[in-house]
PDB file of C-alpha atoms in Angstrom:
ATOM      1  CA  MET B   1      80.099 106.304 107.102  1.00  0.00           C
ATOM      2  CA  ASN B   2      76.982 106.037 105.010  1.00  0.00           C
ATOM      3  CA  PRO B   3      77.719 105.362 101.310  1.00  0.00           C
ATOM      4  CA  GLY B   4      75.474 108.288 100.417  1.00  0.00           C
ATOM      5  CA  ASP B   5      77.498 110.738 102.499  1.00  0.00           C
ATOM      6  CA  THR B   6      78.847 113.549 100.320  1.00  0.00           C
ATOM      7  CA  GLN B   7      82.093 113.511 102.331  1.00  0.00           C
ATOM      8  CA  ARG B   8      82.753 109.872 101.496  1.00  0.00           C
ATOM      9  CA  ARG B   9      86.093 109.303  99.718  1.00  0.00           C
ATOM     10  CA  PRO B  10      86.474 105.602  99.005  1.00  0.00           C
ATOM     11  CA  TRP B  11      89.230 103.387  97.769  1.00  0.00           C
ATOM     12  CA  ILE B  12      88.257 101.748  94.507  1.00  0.00           C
ATOM     13  CA  VAL B  13      89.102  98.039  94.574  1.00  0.00           C
ATOM     14  CA  GLY B  14      89.151  96.401  91.167  1.00  0.00           C
ATOM     15  CA  VAL B  15      89.187  92.607  90.956  1.00  0.00           C
ATOM     16  CA  SER B  16      90.300  91.261  87.571  1.00  0.00           C
ATOM     17  CA  GLY B  17      90.265  87.722  86.211  1.00  0.00           C
ATOM     18  CA  ALA B  18      93.679  86.534  87.415  1.00  0.00           C
ATOM     19  CA  SER B  19      93.879  83.706  89.917  1.00  0.00           C
ATOM     20  CA  GLY B  20      94.182  85.119  93.427  1.00  0.00           C
ATOM     21  CA  THR B  21      90.742  86.033  94.734  1.00  0.00           C
ATOM     22  CA  PRO B  22      91.959  85.377  98.333  1.00  0.00           C
ATOM     23  CA  TYR B  23      94.302  88.367  97.879  1.00  0.00           C
ATOM     24  CA  ALA B  24      91.360  90.587  96.984  1.00  0.00           C
ATOM     25  CA  ALA B  25      89.343  89.297  99.938  1.00  0.00           C
ATOM     26  CA  ALA B  26      92.187  89.999 102.358  1.00  0.00           C
ATOM     27  CA  VAL B  27      92.651  93.535 101.014  1.00  0.00           C
ATOM     28  CA  LEU B  28      88.927  94.257 101.234  1.00  0.00           C
ATOM     29  CA  ARG B  29      88.681  92.963 104.819  1.00  0.00           C
ATOM     30  CA  ALA B  30      91.691  95.019 105.911  1.00  0.00           C
ATOM     31  CA  LEU B  31      90.424  98.220 104.277  1.00  0.00           C
ATOM     32  CA  LEU B  32      87.061  97.848 105.993  1.00  0.00           C
ATOM     33  CA  ALA B  33      88.707  96.997 109.323  1.00  0.00           C
ATOM     34  CA  ALA B  34      90.756 100.205 109.000  1.00  0.00           C
ATOM     35  CA  GLY B  35      87.536 102.217 108.632  1.00  0.00           C
ATOM     36  CA  GLU B  36      88.023 102.894 104.923  1.00  0.00           C
ATOM     37  CA  SER B  37      85.147 103.197 102.465  1.00  0.00           C
ATOM     38  CA  VAL B  38      85.297 100.924  99.438  1.00  0.00           C
ATOM     39  CA  ASP B  39      83.926 101.094  95.912  1.00  0.00           C
ATOM     40  CA  LEU B  40      84.094  97.597  94.420  1.00  0.00           C
ATOM     41  CA  VAL B  41      84.380  96.685  90.734  1.00  0.00           C
ATOM     42  CA  VAL B  42      84.415  92.981  89.866  1.00  0.00           C
ATOM     43  CA  SER B  43      85.266  92.234  86.237  1.00  0.00           C
ATOM     44  CA  ARG B  44      83.315  89.706  84.221  1.00  0.00           C
ATOM     45  CA  ALA B  45      86.355  87.425  83.972  1.00  0.00           C
ATOM     46  CA  SER B  46      86.951  87.591  87.727  1.00  0.00           C
ATOM     47  CA  ARG B  47      83.481  86.184  88.379  1.00  0.00           C
ATOM     48  CA  LEU B  48      84.587  82.982  86.656  1.00  0.00           C
ATOM     49  CA  THR B  49      87.769  82.880  88.723  1.00  0.00           C
ATOM     50  CA  LEU B  50      85.821  83.540  91.919  1.00  0.00           C
ATOM     51  CA  LEU B  51      83.389  80.742  91.086  1.00  0.00           C
ATOM     52  CA  ASP B  52      86.257  78.370  90.341  1.00  0.00           C
ATOM     53  CA  GLU B  53      88.307  79.246  93.442  1.00  0.00           C
ATOM     54  CA  THR B  54      85.497  79.588  95.987  1.00  0.00           C
ATOM     55  CA  GLY B  55      82.318  78.168  94.497  1.00  0.00           C
ATOM     56  CA  ILE B  56      80.653  81.572  94.958  1.00  0.00           C
ATOM     57  CA  ALA B  57      78.623  82.990  92.076  1.00  0.00           C
ATOM     58  CA  PHE B  58      78.931  86.770  92.347  1.00  0.00           C
ATOM     59  CA  ARG B  59      75.577  88.243  91.258  1.00  0.00           C
ATOM     60  CA  ASP B  60      74.731  91.897  90.668  1.00  0.00           C
ATOM     61  CA  ALA B  61      71.297  91.554  92.262  1.00  0.00           C
ATOM     62  CA  HIS B  62      72.685  89.816  95.360  1.00  0.00           C
ATOM     63  CA  TRP B  63      76.177  91.267  95.508  1.00  0.00           C
ATOM     64  CA  ARG B  64      76.066  92.169  99.205  1.00  0.00           C
ATOM     65  CA  ASP B  65      75.232  88.628 100.324  1.00  0.00           C
ATOM     66  CA  ASP B  66      77.745  87.156  97.882  1.00  0.00           C
ATOM     67  CA  LEU B  67      80.446  89.575  99.029  1.00  0.00           C
ATOM     68  CA  ARG B  68      79.786  88.733 102.666  1.00  0.00           C
ATOM     69  CA  HIS B  69      80.124  85.019 101.928  1.00  0.00           C
ATOM     70  CA  TRP B  70      83.313  85.621  99.937  1.00  0.00           C
ATOM     71  CA  LEU B  71      84.991  87.749 102.587  1.00  0.00           C
ATOM     72  CA  GLY B  72      84.026  85.232 105.253  1.00  0.00           C
ATOM     73  CA  ARG B  73      86.135  82.514 103.655  1.00  0.00           C
ATOM     74  CA  GLY B  74      89.700  81.762 104.642  1.00  0.00           C
ATOM     75  CA  ALA B  75      92.399  81.419 102.009  1.00  0.00           C
ATOM     76  CA  ASP B  76      92.079  77.637 102.385  1.00  0.00           C
ATOM     77  CA  GLY B  77      88.439  77.836 101.293  1.00  0.00           C
ATOM     78  CA  LYS B  78      86.940  77.228 104.719  1.00  0.00           C
ATOM     79  CA  PRO B  79      83.721  79.275 105.122  1.00  0.00           C
ATOM     80  CA  GLY B  80      82.826  81.359 108.159  1.00  0.00           C
ATOM     81  CA  VAL B  81      86.415  82.136 109.162  1.00  0.00           C
ATOM     82  CA  PHE B  82      86.030  85.918 109.076  1.00  0.00           C
ATOM     83  CA  ASP B  83      83.190  88.323 109.827  1.00  0.00           C
ATOM     84  CA  ALA B  84      83.406  91.437 107.643  1.00  0.00           C
ATOM     85  CA  ASP B  85      81.089  94.436 107.884  1.00  0.00           C
ATOM     86  CA  VAL B  86      80.299  95.347 104.267  1.00  0.00           C
ATOM     87  CA  SER B  87      77.929  98.206 105.076  1.00  0.00           C
ATOM     88  CA  ASP B  88      80.340 100.798 103.643  1.00  0.00           C
ATOM     89  CA  VAL B  89      80.963  99.016 100.357  1.00  0.00           C
ATOM     90  CA  ARG B  90      79.429 100.368  97.185  1.00  0.00           C
ATOM     91  CA  TYR B  91      79.336  98.014  94.233  1.00  0.00           C
ATOM     92  CA  TRP B  92      79.505  99.107  90.603  1.00  0.00           C
ATOM     93  CA  ALA B  93      78.858  96.700  87.739  1.00  0.00           C
ATOM     94  CA  ALA B  94      81.851  96.312  85.422  1.00  0.00           C
ATOM     95  CA  GLY B  95      79.760  97.238  82.395  1.00  0.00           C
ATOM     96  CA  ASP B  96      78.463 100.470  83.930  1.00  0.00           C
ATOM     97  CA  LEU B  97      80.615 103.096  82.227  1.00  0.00           C
ATOM     98  CA  ALA B  98      78.378 105.836  83.623  1.00  0.00           C
ATOM     99  CA  ALA B  99      79.291 104.817  87.194  1.00  0.00           C
ATOM    100  CA  GLY B 100      80.830 107.275  89.637  1.00  0.00           C
ATOM    101  CA  PRO B 101      84.448 106.055  89.308  1.00  0.00           C
ATOM    102  CA  SER B 102      84.351 106.643  85.539  1.00  0.00           C
ATOM    103  CA  SER B 103      84.665 110.386  86.154  1.00  0.00           C
ATOM    104  CA  GLY B 104      87.564 112.336  87.596  1.00  0.00           C
ATOM    105  CA  SER B 105      85.120 114.539  89.495  1.00  0.00           C
ATOM    106  CA  TYR B 106      84.091 111.518  91.582  1.00  0.00           C
ATOM    107  CA  ALA B 107      86.265 111.877  94.679  1.00  0.00           C
ATOM    108  CA  THR B 108      88.315 108.835  95.655  1.00  0.00           C
ATOM    109  CA  LYS B 109      91.552 108.169  97.533  1.00  0.00           C
ATOM    110  CA  GLY B 110      92.863 105.994  94.735  1.00  0.00           C
ATOM    111  CA  MET B 111      92.533 102.500  93.342  1.00  0.00           C
ATOM    112  CA  LEU B 112      93.874  99.043  94.134  1.00  0.00           C
ATOM    113  CA  ILE B 113      93.705  96.347  91.440  1.00  0.00           C
ATOM    114  CA  VAL B 114      93.959  93.010  93.237  1.00  0.00           C
ATOM    115  CA  PRO B 115      94.703  90.697  91.552  1.00  0.00           C
ATOM    116  CA  ALA B 116      95.657  92.227  88.206  1.00  0.00           C
ATOM    117  CA  SER B 117      95.692  89.922  85.192  1.00  0.00           C
ATOM    118  CA  THR B 118      98.033  90.541  82.266  1.00  0.00           C
ATOM    119  CA  ALA B 119      95.000  91.443  80.147  1.00  0.00           C
ATOM    120  CA  CYS B 120      94.006  94.041  82.738  1.00  0.00           C
ATOM    121  CA  VAL B 121      97.580  95.356  82.883  1.00  0.00           C
ATOM    122  CA  ALA B 122      97.625  95.723  79.098  1.00  0.00           C
ATOM    123  CA  GLY B 123      94.244  97.441  79.019  1.00  0.00           C
ATOM    124  CA  VAL B 124      95.218  99.994  81.653  1.00  0.00           C
ATOM    125  CA  ALA B 125      98.678 100.602  80.165  1.00  0.00           C
ATOM    126  CA  LEU B 126      97.174 101.216  76.725  1.00  0.00           C
ATOM    127  CA  GLY B 127      94.278 103.283  78.050  1.00  0.00           C
ATOM    128  CA  LEU B 128      91.644 101.039  76.455  1.00  0.00           C
ATOM    129  CA  SER B 129      88.927 101.652  79.089  1.00  0.00           C
ATOM    130  CA  LYS B 130      86.993  98.652  77.781  1.00  0.00           C
ATOM    131  CA  ASP B 131      85.134  98.258  81.095  1.00  0.00           C
ATOM    132  CA  LEU B 132      84.670 100.157  84.351  1.00  0.00           C
ATOM    133  CA  LEU B 133      87.731  98.580  85.955  1.00  0.00           C
ATOM    134  CA  GLN B 134      90.045  99.822  83.211  1.00  0.00           C
ATOM    135  CA  ARG B 135      88.288 103.174  82.979  1.00  0.00           C
ATOM    136  CA  SER B 136      88.554 103.705  86.743  1.00  0.00           C
ATOM    137  CA  ALA B 137      92.277 102.953  86.605  1.00  0.00           C
ATOM    138  CA  SER B 138      92.766 105.429  83.743  1.00  0.00           C
ATOM    139  CA  VAL B 139      90.877 108.095  85.682  1.00  0.00           C
ATOM    140  CA  THR B 140      92.964 107.384  88.780  1.00  0.00           C
ATOM    141  CA  LEU B 141      96.154 107.931  86.799  1.00  0.00           C
ATOM    142  CA  LYS B 142      95.020 111.075  85.019  1.00  0.00           C
ATOM    143  CA  GLU B 143      93.871 112.619  88.307  1.00  0.00           C
ATOM    144  CA  GLY B 144      97.240 111.864  89.929  1.00  0.00           C
ATOM    145  CA  ARG B 145      95.749 109.546  92.541  1.00  0.00           C
ATOM    146  CA  ARG B 146      97.432 106.456  93.926  1.00  0.00           C
ATOM    147  CA  LEU B 147      97.076 103.354  91.747  1.00  0.00           C
ATOM    148  CA  VAL B 148      98.423 100.032  93.014  1.00  0.00           C
ATOM    149  CA  VAL B 149      98.544  97.194  90.491  1.00  0.00           C
ATOM    150  CA  CYS B 150      98.992  93.806  92.155  1.00  0.00           C
ATOM    151  CA  VAL B 151      99.927  91.715  89.147  1.00  0.00           C
ATOM    152  CA  ARG B 152      99.471  87.953  89.563  1.00  0.00           C
ATOM    153  CA  GLU B 153     101.005  86.017  86.694  1.00  0.00           C
ATOM    154  CA  THR B 154     104.114  83.952  85.988  1.00  0.00           C
ATOM    155  CA  PRO B 155     106.162  83.860  83.874  1.00  0.00           C
ATOM    156  CA  LEU B 156     105.903  87.342  82.437  1.00  0.00           C
ATOM    157  CA  ASN B 157     106.597  87.848  78.742  1.00  0.00           C
ATOM    158  CA  GLY B 158     108.317  90.857  77.255  1.00  0.00           C
ATOM    159  CA  GLN B 159     105.126  92.607  76.199  1.00  0.00           C
ATOM    160  CA  THR B 160     103.657  92.435  79.703  1.00  0.00           C
ATOM    161  CA  LEU B 161     106.925  93.691  81.165  1.00  0.00           C
ATOM    162  CA  LYS B 162     106.743  96.679  78.800  1.00  0.00           C
ATOM    163  CA  HIS B 163     103.178  97.344  79.932  1.00  0.00           C
ATOM    164  CA  LEU B 164     104.259  97.231  83.569  1.00  0.00           C
ATOM    165  CA  VAL B 165     107.081  99.691  82.842  1.00  0.00           C
ATOM    166  CA  SER B 166     104.537 101.973  81.155  1.00  0.00           C
ATOM    167  CA  LEU B 167     102.334 101.840  84.266  1.00  0.00           C
ATOM    168  CA  ASP B 168     105.315 102.637  86.470  1.00  0.00           C
ATOM    169  CA  GLU B 169     106.216 105.587  84.275  1.00  0.00           C
ATOM    170  CA  ALA B 170     102.605 106.784  84.429  1.00  0.00           C
ATOM    171  CA  GLY B 171     102.797 106.880  88.217  1.00  0.00           C
ATOM    172  CA  ALA B 172     101.287 103.543  89.220  1.00  0.00           C
ATOM    173  CA  ILE B 173     102.827 101.312  91.856  1.00  0.00           C
ATOM    174  CA  VAL B 174     103.498  97.882  90.359  1.00  0.00           C
ATOM    175  CA  LEU B 175     103.289  95.324  93.155  1.00  0.00           C
ATOM    176  CA  PRO B 176     103.687  91.658  92.142  1.00  0.00           C
ATOM    177  CA  ALA B 177     101.824  89.152  94.300  1.00  0.00           C
ATOM    178  CA  SER B 178     105.044  87.729  95.755  1.00  0.00           C
ATOM    179  CA  PRO B 179     104.651  86.295  99.275  1.00  0.00           C
ATOM    180  CA  ALA B 180     107.670  86.451 101.586  1.00  0.00           C
ATOM    181  CA  PHE B 181     108.640  83.990 104.311  1.00  0.00           C
ATOM    182  CA  TYR B 182     110.614  86.132 106.788  1.00  0.00           C
ATOM    183  CA  ALA B 183     107.413  87.037 108.618  1.00  0.00           C
ATOM    184  CA  GLY B 184     107.090  83.478 109.917  1.00  0.00           C
ATOM    185  CA  ALA B 185     104.239  82.194 107.757  1.00  0.00           C
ATOM    186  CA  THR B 186     102.829  78.856 108.903  1.00  0.00           C
ATOM    187  CA  HIS B 187      99.534  78.816 106.976  1.00  0.00           C
ATOM    188  CA  ILE B 188      98.359  79.788 103.505  1.00  0.00           C
ATOM    189  CA  GLN B 189      96.431  82.695 105.045  1.00  0.00           C
ATOM    190  CA  ASP B 190      99.729  84.134 106.344  1.00  0.00           C
ATOM    191  CA  LEU B 191     101.160  84.220 102.821  1.00  0.00           C
ATOM    192  CA  VAL B 192      97.998  85.795 101.434  1.00  0.00           C
ATOM    193  CA  ASP B 193      97.939  88.373 104.228  1.00  0.00           C
ATOM    194  CA  PHE B 194     101.568  89.317 103.541  1.00  0.00           C
ATOM    195  CA  VAL B 195     100.747  90.295  99.956  1.00  0.00           C
ATOM    196  CA  ALA B 196      97.569  92.063 101.062  1.00  0.00           C
ATOM    197  CA  GLY B 197      99.571  93.907 103.698  1.00  0.00           C
ATOM    198  CA  ARG B 198     102.099  95.091 101.139  1.00  0.00           C
ATOM    199  CA  VAL B 199      99.214  96.401  98.998  1.00  0.00           C
ATOM    200  CA  LEU B 200      97.910  98.359 101.982  1.00  0.00           C
ATOM    201  CA  ASP B 201     101.439  99.598 102.721  1.00  0.00           C
ATOM    202  CA  ALA B 202     101.575 100.983  99.173  1.00  0.00           C
ATOM    203  CA  ALA B 203      98.203 102.630  99.774  1.00  0.00           C
ATOM    204  CA  ARG B 204      99.443 103.984 103.125  1.00  0.00           C
ATOM    205  CA  VAL B 205      96.595 102.356 105.005  1.00  0.00           C
ATOM    206  CA  PRO B 206      97.530 101.048 108.486  1.00  0.00           C
ATOM    207  CA  HIS B 207      97.069  97.347 109.182  1.00  0.00           C
ATOM    208  CA  GLU B 208      98.392  94.430 111.206  1.00  0.00           C
ATOM    209  CA  LEU B 209      98.325  91.730 108.560  1.00  0.00           C
ATOM    210  CA  TYR B 210     101.918  90.542 108.919  1.00  0.00           C
ATOM    211  CA  ARG B 211     104.936  90.716 111.215  1.00  0.00           C
ATOM    212  CA  ARG B 212     107.321  93.400 110.012  1.00  0.00           C
ATOM    213  CA  TRP B 213     111.057  92.967 109.679  1.00  0.00           C
ATOM    214  CA  LYS B 214     112.870  94.340 112.725  1.00  0.00           C
ATOM    215  CA  GLY B 215     116.466  93.748 111.684  1.00  0.00           C
ATOM    216  CA  GLU B 216     116.876  90.599 113.765  1.00  0.00           C
ATOM    217  CA  LEU B 217     117.824  87.350 112.049  1.00  0.00           C
ATOM    218  CA  GLY B 218     115.629  84.468 113.156  1.00  0.00           C
ATOM    219  CA  GLY B 219     113.097  86.792 114.757  1.00  0.00           C
ATOM    220  CA  ALA B 220     110.197  85.275 112.857  1.00  0.00           C
ATOM    221  CA  SER B 221     110.875  81.843 114.350  1.00  0.00           C
ATOM    222  CA  ARG B 222     110.482  83.077 117.920  1.00  0.00           C
ATOM    223  CA  ALA B 223     107.158  84.012 119.473  1.00  0.00           C
ATOM    224  CA  GLU B 224     106.903  87.618 120.498  1.00  0.00           C
TER     225      GLU B 224
END
């Protein structure tokens, strides 16, 4: 679907400054593979994390090329592992508070914050709207749309736990980036894809990122 299509209803994906940019990449690839439209907001802090974890400098003027390079990387940092079509991604600068997602009249399916830093969690819980990522999350909540917050931090102090409870009470889905091992993970990408898959499960977007539990002990250790 063309980004200019009036019938377009994207998922907003917000990337905050927490470590875990491979989680965001996996979610973005899976959304696009499922035929979903995406509006992307990359916070200023997350650019530093992305540069540190991947060596990619995410630039407003060259965001499409930078995004393509980012999504092409495996979780182990190897480039050219994936080939993602980013033609239906629309990018909004984090400082653009006049952007589409800043208004409730801008139609979206909801928002996924992956990964969510504790600073981002606090900002959304308190309704600070200090940048487009936080403002988009506040709009998502007030419009009753699905908001998934994939928090990536450990340990969690009491204040952050209170903020997460506030988000839950406001209707958000709090989804810690906690990989599981029952799906038979053998590589770092498997663990990343499990978390990304759980995010998409919360968003009710179909995917095949991990092997689901079928009620059979030891099933993950046997090839299907």
